[in-house]
XYZ file of C-alpha atoms in Angstrom:
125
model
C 8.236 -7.087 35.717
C 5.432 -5.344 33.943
C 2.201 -7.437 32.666
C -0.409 -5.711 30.429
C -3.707 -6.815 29.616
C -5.358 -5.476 26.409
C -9.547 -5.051 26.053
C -11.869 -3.391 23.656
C -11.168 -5.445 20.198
C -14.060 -6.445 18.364
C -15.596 -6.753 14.691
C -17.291 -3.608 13.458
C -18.236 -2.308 9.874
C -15.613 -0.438 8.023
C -16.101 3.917 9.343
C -16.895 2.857 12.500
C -14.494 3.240 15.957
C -13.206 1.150 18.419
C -11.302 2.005 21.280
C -8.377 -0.305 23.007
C -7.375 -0.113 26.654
C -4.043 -1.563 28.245
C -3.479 -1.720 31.656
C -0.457 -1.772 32.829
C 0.601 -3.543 36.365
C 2.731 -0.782 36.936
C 2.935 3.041 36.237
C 4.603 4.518 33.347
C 7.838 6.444 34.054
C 9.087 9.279 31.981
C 11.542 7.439 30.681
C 9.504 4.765 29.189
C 8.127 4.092 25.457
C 4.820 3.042 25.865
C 3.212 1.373 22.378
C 0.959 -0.448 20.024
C 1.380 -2.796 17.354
C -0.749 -4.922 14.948
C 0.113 -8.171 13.561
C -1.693 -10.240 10.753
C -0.881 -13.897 10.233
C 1.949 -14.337 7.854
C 3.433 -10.794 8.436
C 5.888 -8.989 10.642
C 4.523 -7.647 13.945
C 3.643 -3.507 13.232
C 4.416 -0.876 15.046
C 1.254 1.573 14.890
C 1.574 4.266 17.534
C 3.618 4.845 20.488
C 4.022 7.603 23.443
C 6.729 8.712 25.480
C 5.337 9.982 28.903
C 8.216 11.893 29.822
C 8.347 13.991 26.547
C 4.409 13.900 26.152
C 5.575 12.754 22.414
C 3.238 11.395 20.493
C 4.175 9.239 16.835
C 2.072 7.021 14.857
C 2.941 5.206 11.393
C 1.433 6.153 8.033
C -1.238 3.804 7.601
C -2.334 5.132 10.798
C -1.606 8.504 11.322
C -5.019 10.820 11.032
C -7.152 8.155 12.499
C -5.905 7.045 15.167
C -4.821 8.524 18.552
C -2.983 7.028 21.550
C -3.288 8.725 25.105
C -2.557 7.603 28.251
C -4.359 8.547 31.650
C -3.309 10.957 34.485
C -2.191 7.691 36.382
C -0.231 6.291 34.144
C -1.456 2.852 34.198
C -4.076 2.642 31.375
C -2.982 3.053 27.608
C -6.012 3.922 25.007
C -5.567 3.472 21.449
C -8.374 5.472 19.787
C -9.280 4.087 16.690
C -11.450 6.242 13.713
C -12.643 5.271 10.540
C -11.593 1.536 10.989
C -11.010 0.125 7.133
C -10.792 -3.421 6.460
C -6.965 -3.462 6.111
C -6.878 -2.710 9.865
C -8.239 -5.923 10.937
C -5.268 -7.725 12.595
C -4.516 -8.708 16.612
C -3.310 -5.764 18.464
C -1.066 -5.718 21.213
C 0.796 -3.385 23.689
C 3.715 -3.033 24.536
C 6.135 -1.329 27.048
C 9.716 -0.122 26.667
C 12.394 0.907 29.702
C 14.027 3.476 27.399
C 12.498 6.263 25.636
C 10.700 5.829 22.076
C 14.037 7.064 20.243
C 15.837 4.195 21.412
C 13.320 1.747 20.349
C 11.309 3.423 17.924
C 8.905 0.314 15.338
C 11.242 -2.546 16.297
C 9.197 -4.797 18.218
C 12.448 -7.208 19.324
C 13.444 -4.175 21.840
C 10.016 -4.189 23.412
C 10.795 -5.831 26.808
C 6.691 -6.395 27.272
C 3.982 -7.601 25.755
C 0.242 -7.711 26.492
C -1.598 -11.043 25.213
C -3.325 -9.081 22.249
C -6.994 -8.350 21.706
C -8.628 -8.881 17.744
C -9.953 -6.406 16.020
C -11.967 -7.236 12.664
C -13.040 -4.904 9.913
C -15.727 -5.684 7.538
């Protein structure tokens, strides 16, 4: 069983950066899909950026993509979502999540994430 814990969400003025950490109770294998995903109330959970250890693949979604960057240490355990030029319309809770098969198989659908981190907020004004 893997538990993440997410830190690092705040409220900051729209340009500005944040960066989110999850840390993972276990290390990430090659094989796994390591992501995150946003969720406002009212709307389906999205899937923002992801990484695939093994393949040292990187994806990210549109409204993303450009701004922010997701990395992972030498260790394994800690996930970092880098986040640039925050804009209001990225003000949501954001979560991690972990995946026993590789991104391909799971790609933005959040049902075939096996684990979840509790979320952290981020606000944009």
């Amino acid at each position: 069983h893997v538990q993440l814990v997410e830190s690092g969400g705040g409220s900051v003025q729209a340009g500005e950066s944040l960066t989110l950490s999850c840390t993972s109770s276990t290390v990430t294998y090659n094989g796994d899909c390591r992501a995150w995903f946003r969720q406002v109330p009212g709307k389906e959970r999205e899937g923002i950026a992801a990484i695939c250890p093994g393949l040292v693949r990187t994806d990210y979604s549109d409204s993303v993509k450009g701004r922010f960057t997701i990395s992972r240490d030498s260790a394994k355990i800690t996930l970092s979502l880098q986040m640039n030029r925050l804009k209001p319309e990225d003000t949501a809770m954001y979560y991690c999540a972990a995946a026993p098969v590789s991104c391909s198989v799971v790609g933005w659908t959040w049902r075939l994430y096996h684990y979840w981190g509790q979320g952290t907020q981020v606000t944009v004004s």
